PDB file of C-alpha atoms in Angstrom:
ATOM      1  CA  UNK A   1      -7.260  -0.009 -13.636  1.00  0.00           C
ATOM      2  CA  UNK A   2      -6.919   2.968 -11.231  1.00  0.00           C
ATOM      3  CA  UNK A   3      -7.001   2.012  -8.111  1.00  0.00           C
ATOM      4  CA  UNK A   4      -9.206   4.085  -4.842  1.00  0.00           C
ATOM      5  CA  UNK A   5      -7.931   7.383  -4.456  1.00  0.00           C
ATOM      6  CA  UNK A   6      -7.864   8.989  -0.754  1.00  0.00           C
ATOM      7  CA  UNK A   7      -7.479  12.555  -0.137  1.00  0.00           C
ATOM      8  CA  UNK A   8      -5.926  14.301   1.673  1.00  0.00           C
ATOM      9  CA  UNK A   9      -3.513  11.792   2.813  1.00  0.00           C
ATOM     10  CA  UNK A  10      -2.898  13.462   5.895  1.00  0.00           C
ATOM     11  CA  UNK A  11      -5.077  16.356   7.621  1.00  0.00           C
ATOM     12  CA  UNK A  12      -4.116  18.196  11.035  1.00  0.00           C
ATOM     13  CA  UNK A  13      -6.703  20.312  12.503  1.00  0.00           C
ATOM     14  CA  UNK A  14      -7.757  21.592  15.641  1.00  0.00           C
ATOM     15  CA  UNK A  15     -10.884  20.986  17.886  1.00  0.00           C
ATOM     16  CA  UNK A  16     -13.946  22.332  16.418  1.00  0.00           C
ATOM     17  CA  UNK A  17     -12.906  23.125  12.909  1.00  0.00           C
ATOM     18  CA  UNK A  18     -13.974  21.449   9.792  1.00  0.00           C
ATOM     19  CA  UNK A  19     -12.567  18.983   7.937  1.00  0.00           C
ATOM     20  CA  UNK A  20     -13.668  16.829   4.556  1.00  0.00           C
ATOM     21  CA  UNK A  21     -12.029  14.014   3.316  1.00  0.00           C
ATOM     22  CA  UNK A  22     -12.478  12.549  -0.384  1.00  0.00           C
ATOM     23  CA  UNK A  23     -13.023   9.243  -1.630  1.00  0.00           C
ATOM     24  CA  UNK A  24     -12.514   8.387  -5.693  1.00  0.00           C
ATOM     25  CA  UNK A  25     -13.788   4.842  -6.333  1.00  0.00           C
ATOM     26  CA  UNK A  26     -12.939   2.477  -8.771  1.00  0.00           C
ATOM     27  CA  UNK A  27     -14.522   3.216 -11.999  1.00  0.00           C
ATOM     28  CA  UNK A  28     -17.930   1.588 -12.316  1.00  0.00           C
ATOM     29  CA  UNK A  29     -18.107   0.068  -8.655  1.00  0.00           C
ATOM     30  CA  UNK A  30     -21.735   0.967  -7.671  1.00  0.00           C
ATOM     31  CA  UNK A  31     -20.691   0.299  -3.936  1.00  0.00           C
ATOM     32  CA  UNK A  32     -18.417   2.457  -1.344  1.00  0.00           C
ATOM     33  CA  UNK A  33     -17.662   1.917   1.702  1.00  0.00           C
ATOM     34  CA  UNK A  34     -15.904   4.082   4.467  1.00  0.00           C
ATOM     35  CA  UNK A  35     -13.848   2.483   7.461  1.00  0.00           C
ATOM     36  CA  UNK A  36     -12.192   4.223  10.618  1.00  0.00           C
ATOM     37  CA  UNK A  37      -9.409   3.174  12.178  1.00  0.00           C
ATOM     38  CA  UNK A  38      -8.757   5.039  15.464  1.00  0.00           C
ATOM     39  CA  UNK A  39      -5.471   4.016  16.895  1.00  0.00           C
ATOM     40  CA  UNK A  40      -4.964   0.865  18.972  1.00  0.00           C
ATOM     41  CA  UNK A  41      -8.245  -0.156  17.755  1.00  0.00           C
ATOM     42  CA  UNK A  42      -9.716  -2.840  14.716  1.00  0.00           C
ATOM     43  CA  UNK A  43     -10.759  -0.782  11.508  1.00  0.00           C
ATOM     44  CA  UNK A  44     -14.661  -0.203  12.049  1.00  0.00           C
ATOM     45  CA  UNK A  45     -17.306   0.211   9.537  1.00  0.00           C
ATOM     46  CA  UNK A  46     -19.009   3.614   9.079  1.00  0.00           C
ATOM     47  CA  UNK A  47     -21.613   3.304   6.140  1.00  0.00           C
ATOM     48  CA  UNK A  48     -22.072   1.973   2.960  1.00  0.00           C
ATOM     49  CA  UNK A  49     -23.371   3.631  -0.534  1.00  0.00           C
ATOM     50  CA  UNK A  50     -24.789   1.683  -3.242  1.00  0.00           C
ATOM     51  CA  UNK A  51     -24.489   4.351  -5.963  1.00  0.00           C
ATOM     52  CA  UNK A  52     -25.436   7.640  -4.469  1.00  0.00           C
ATOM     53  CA  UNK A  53     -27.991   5.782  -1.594  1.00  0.00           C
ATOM     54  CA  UNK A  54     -27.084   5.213   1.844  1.00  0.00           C
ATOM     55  CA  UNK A  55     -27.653   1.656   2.237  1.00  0.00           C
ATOM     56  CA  UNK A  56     -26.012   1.578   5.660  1.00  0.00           C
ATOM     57  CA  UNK A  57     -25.159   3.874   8.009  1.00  0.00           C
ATOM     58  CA  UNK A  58     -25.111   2.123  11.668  1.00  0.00           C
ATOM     59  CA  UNK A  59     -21.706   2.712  11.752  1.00  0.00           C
ATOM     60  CA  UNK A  60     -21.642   6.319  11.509  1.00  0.00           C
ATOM     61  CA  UNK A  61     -20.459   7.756  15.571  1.00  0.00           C
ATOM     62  CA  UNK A  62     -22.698  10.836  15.701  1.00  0.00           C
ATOM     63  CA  UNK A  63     -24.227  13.911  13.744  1.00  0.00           C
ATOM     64  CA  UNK A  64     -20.967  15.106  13.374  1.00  0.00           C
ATOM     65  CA  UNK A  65     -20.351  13.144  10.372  1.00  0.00           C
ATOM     66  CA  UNK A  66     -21.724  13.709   7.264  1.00  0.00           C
ATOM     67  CA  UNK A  67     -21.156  11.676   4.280  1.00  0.00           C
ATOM     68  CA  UNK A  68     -22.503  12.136   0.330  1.00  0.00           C
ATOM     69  CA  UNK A  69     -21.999  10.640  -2.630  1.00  0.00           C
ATOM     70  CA  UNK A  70     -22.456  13.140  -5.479  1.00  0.00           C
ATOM     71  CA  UNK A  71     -24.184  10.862  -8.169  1.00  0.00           C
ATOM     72  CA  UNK A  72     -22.939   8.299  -7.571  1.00  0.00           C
ATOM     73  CA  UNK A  73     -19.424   8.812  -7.878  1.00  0.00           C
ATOM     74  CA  UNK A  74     -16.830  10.425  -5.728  1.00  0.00           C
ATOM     75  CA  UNK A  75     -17.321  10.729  -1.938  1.00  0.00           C
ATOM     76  CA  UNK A  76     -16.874  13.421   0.895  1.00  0.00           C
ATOM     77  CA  UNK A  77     -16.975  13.204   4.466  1.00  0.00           C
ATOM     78  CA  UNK A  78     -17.489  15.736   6.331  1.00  0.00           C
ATOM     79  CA  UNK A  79     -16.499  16.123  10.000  1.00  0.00           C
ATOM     80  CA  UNK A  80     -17.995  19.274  11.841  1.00  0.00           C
ATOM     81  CA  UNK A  81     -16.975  20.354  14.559  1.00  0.00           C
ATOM     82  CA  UNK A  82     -13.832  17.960  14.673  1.00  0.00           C
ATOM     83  CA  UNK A  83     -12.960  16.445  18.339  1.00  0.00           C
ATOM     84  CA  UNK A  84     -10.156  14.470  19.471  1.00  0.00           C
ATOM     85  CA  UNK A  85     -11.853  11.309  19.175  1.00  0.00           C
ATOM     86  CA  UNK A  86     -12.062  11.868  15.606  1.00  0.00           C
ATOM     87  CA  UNK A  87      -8.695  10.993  15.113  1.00  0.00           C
ATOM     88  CA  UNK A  88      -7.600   8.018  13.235  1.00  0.00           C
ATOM     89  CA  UNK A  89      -6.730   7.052   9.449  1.00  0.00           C
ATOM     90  CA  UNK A  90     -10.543   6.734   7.577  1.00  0.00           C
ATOM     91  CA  UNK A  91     -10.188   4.325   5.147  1.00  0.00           C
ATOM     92  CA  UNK A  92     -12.612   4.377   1.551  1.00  0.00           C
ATOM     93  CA  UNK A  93     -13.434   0.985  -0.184  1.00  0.00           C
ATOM     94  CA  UNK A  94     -15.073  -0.003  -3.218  1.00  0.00           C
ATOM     95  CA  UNK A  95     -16.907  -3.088  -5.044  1.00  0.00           C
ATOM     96  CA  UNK A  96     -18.971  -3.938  -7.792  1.00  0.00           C
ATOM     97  CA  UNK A  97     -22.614  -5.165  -7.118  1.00  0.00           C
ATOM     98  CA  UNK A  98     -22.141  -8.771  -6.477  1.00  0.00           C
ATOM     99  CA  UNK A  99     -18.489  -8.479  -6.191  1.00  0.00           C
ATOM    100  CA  UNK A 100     -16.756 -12.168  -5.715  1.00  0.00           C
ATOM    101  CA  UNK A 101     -17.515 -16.110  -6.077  1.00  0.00           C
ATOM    102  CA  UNK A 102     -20.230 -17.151  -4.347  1.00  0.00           C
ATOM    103  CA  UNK A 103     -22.558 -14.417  -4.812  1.00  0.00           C
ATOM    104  CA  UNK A 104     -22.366 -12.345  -1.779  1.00  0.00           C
ATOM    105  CA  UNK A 105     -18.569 -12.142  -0.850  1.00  0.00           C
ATOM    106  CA  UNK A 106     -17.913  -8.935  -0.940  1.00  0.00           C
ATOM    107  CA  UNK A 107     -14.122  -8.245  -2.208  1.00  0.00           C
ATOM    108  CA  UNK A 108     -13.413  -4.635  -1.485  1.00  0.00           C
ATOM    109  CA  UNK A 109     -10.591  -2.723  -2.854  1.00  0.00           C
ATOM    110  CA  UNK A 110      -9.322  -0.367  -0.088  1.00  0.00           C
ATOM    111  CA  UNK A 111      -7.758   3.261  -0.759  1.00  0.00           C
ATOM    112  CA  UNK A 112      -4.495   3.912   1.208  1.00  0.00           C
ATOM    113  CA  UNK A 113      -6.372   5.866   3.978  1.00  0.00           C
ATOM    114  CA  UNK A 114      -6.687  10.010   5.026  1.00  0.00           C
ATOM    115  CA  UNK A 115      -4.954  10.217   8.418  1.00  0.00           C
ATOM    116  CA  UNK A 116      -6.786  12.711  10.775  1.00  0.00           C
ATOM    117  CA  UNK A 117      -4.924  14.244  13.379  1.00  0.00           C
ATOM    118  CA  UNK A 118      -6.922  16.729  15.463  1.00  0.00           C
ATOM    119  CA  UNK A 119      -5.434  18.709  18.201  1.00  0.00           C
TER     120      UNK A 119
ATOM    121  CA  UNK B   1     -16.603  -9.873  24.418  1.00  0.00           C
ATOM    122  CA  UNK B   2     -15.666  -8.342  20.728  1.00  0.00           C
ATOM    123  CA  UNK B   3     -17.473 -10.005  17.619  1.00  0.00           C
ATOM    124  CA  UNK B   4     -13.711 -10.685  16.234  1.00  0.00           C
ATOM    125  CA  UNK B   5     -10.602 -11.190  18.461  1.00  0.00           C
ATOM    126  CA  UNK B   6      -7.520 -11.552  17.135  1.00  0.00           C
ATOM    127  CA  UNK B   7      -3.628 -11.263  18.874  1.00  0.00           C
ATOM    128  CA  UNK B   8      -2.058  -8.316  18.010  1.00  0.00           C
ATOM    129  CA  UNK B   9       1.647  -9.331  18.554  1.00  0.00           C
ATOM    130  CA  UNK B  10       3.802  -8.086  17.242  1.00  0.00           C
ATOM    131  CA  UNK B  11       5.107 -11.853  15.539  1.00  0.00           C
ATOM    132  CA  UNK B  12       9.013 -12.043  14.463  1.00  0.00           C
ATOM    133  CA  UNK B  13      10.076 -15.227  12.365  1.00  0.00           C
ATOM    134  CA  UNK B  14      13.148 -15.819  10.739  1.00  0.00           C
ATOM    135  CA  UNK B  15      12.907 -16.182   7.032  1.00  0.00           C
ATOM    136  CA  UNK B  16      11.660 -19.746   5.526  1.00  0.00           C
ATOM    137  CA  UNK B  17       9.705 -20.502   8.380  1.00  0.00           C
ATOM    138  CA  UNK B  18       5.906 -21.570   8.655  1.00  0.00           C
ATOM    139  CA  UNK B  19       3.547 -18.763  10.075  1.00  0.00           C
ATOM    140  CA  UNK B  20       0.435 -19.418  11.438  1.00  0.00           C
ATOM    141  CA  UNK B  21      -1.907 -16.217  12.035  1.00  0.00           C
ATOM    142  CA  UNK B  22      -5.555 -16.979  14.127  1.00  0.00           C
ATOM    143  CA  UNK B  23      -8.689 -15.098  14.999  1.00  0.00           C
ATOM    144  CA  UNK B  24     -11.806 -16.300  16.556  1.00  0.00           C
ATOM    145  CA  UNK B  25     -15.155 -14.824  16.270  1.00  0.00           C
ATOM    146  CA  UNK B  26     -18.274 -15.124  18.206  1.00  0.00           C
ATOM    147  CA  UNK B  27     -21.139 -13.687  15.271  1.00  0.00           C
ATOM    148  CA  UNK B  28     -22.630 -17.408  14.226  1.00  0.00           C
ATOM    149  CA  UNK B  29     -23.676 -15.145  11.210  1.00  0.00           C
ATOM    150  CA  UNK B  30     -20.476 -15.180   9.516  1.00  0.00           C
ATOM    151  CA  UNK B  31     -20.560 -16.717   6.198  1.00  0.00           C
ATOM    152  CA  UNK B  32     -17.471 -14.888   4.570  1.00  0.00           C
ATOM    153  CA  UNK B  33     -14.162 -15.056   5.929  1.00  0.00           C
ATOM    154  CA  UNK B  34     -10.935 -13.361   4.787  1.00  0.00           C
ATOM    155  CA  UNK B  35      -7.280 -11.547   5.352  1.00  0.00           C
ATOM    156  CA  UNK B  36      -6.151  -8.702   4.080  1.00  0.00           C
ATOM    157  CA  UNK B  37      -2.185  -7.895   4.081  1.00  0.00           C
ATOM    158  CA  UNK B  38      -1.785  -4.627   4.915  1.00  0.00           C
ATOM    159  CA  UNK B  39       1.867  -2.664   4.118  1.00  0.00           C
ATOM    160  CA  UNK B  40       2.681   0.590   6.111  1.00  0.00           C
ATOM    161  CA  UNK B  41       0.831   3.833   4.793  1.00  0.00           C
ATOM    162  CA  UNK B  42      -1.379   1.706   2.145  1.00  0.00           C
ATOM    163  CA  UNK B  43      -4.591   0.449   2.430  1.00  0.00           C
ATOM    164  CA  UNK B  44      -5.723  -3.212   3.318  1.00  0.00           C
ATOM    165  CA  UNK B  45      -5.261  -5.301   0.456  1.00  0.00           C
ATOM    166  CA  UNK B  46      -6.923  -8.818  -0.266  1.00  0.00           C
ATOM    167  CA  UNK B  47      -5.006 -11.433   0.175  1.00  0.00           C
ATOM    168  CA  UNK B  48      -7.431 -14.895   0.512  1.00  0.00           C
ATOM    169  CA  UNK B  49     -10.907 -15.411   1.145  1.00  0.00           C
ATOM    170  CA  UNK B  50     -13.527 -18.727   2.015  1.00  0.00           C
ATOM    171  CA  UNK B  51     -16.652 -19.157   1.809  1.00  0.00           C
ATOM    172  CA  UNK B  52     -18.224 -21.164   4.948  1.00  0.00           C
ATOM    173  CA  UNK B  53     -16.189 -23.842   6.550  1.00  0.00           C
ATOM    174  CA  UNK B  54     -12.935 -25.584   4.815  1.00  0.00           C
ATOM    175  CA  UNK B  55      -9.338 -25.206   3.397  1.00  0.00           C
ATOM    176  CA  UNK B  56      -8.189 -22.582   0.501  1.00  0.00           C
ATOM    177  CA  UNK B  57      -4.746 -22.943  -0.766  1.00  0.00           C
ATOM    178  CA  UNK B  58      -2.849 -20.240  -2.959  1.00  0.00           C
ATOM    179  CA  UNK B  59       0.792 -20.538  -3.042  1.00  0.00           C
ATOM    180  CA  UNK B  60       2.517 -20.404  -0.141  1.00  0.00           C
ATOM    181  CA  UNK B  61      -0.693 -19.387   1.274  1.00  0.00           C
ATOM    182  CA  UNK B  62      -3.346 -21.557   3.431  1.00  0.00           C
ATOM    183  CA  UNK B  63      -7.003 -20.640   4.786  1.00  0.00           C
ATOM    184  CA  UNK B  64      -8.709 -22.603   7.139  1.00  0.00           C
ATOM    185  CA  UNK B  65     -12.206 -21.850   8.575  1.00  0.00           C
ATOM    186  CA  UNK B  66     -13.042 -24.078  10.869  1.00  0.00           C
ATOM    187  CA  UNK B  67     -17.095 -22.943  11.789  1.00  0.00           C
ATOM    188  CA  UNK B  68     -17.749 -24.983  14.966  1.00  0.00           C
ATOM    189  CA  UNK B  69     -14.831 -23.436  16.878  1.00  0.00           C
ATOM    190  CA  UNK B  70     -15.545 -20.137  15.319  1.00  0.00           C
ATOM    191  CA  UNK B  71     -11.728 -20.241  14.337  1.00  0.00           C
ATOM    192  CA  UNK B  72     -10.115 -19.140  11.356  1.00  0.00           C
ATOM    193  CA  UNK B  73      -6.382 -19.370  10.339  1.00  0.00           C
ATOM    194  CA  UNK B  74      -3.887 -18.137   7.537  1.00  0.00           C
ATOM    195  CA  UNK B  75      -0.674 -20.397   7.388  1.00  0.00           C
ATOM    196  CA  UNK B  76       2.337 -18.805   5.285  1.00  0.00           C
ATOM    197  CA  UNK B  77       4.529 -21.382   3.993  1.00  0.00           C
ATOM    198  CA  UNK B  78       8.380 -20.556   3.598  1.00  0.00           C
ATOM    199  CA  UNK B  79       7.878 -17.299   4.631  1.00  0.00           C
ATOM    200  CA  UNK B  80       9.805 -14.392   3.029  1.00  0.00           C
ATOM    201  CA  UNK B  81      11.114 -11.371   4.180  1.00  0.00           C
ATOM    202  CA  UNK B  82       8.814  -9.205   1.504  1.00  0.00           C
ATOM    203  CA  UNK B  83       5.309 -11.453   4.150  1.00  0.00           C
ATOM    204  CA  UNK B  84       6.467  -8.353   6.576  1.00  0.00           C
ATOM    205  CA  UNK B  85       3.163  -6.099   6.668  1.00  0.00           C
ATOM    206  CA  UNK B  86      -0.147  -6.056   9.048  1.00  0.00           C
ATOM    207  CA  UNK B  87      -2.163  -8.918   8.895  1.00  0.00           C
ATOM    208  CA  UNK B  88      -5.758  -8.452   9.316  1.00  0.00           C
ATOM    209  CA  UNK B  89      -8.823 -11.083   9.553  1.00  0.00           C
ATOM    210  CA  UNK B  90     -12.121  -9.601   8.536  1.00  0.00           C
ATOM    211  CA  UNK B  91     -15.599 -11.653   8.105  1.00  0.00           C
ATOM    212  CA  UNK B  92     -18.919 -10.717   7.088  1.00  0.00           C
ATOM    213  CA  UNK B  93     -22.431 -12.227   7.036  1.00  0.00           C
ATOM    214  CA  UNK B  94     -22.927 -11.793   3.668  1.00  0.00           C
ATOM    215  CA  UNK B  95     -25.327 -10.284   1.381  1.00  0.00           C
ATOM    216  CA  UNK B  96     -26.364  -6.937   0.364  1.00  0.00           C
ATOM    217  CA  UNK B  97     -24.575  -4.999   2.879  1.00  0.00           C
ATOM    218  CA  UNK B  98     -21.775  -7.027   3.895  1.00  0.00           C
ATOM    219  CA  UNK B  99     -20.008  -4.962   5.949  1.00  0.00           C
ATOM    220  CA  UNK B 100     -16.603  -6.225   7.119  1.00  0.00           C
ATOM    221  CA  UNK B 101     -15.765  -6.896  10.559  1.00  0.00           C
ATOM    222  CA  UNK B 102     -12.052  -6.710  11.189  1.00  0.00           C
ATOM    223  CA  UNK B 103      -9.648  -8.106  14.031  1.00  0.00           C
ATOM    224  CA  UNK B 104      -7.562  -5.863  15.040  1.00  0.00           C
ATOM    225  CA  UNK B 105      -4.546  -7.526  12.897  1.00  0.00           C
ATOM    226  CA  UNK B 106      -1.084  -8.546  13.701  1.00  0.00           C
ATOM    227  CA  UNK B 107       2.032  -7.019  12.459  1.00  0.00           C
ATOM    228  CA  UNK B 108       4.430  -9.855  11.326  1.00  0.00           C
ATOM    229  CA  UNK B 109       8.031  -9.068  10.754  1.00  0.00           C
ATOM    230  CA  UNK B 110       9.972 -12.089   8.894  1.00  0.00           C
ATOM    231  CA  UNK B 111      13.623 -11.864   9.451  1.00  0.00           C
ATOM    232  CA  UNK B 112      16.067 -12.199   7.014  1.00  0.00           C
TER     233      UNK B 112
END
């Protein structure tokens, strides 16, 4: 089984210009999940998808961000305009619907990360 | 006060030694517990979770949730040099969201 695909695995940009990073879930895992980890911090939650719905999206910083979920698929988000703050590695995770034993434990399979560096 | 605190070392042990790896949390709302192993430039990867308060054994592996403290713990028994990574508690409340709250992990270095 293919695993969670990231890309790109590394993006350098500068203040204010654009920058979109991809997300390939597992085949058949309904939810997807993106993560930030800025540095010298814990990895924080930004929203969650259950198919191509937002179920969550509390963790999302500002109207900068931008996330989709093309039915139901594959994943972007969008950043625009970048700022420093921005930086970090964004992490994509995925699960089935009712992942794990008891019902409710969500086991999430985590993609190796895009590291955003903007100057 | 953070919702999950955990020491961020860095931890150096010399190989065969026991490990012992902590967070506390302060959400009574947990219900899920786990740690992820992470290994530099991948992605957090499973490694144990429990369900409410109690032990979970899996190799060389130990859980321990112990709800009343609002303490959990990961022992590594005989620990090898290949147990060097990023170790990183995470819990959740459960349910249809469950969104993962992480301490900020511990990188663990096991000498040979």
């Amino acid at each position: 089984e293919a695993g969670v695909t990231q890309f790109p695995s590394h993006s350098v940009i500068e203040k204010g210009q654009t920058v979109t990073l991809r997300c390939d879930p597992i085949s058949g895992h309904d939810n997807l999940y993106w993560y930030r980890r800025v540095m010298g911090k814990e990895i924080k939650f930004l929203l969650h998808f259950v198919k191509e719905s937002k179920q969550d999206e509390s963790g999302m910083p500002n109207n900068r961000f931008l996330a989709e979920r093309t039915g139901g698929t594959y994943s972007t988000l969008k950043v625009q305009p970048a700022e420093l703050e921005d930086s970090g590695v964004y992490f994509c995770a995925s699960s089935h619907a009712g992942t794990g034993v008891p019902s409710g434990a969500n086991v999430l399979t985590f993609g190796a990360g895009s590291r955003l560096t903007v100057l | 006060q953070k919702e999950v605190e955990q020491d961020p070392g860095p931890l150096s042990v010399p190989e065969g030694a026991i490990v012992s790896l902590n967070c506390t949390y302060s959400n009574s709302a947990f219900q899920y517990f786990m740690w992820y192993r992470q290994y530099s430039r991948k992605g957090p990867e499973l490694l144990m979770y429990t369900y409410s308060s109690g032990n979970k054994e899996d190799g060389r592996f130990t859980a321990q949730v112990d709800k009343s403290s609002k303490y959990i713990s990961l022992f590594i028994r005989d620990s090898q040099p290949s147990d060097s990574a990023t170790y990183l508690c995470a819990m959740s409340a459960g349910g249809a969201n469950s969104k993962l709250t992480f301490g900020k992990g511990i990188t663990l270095s096991v000498r040979p």
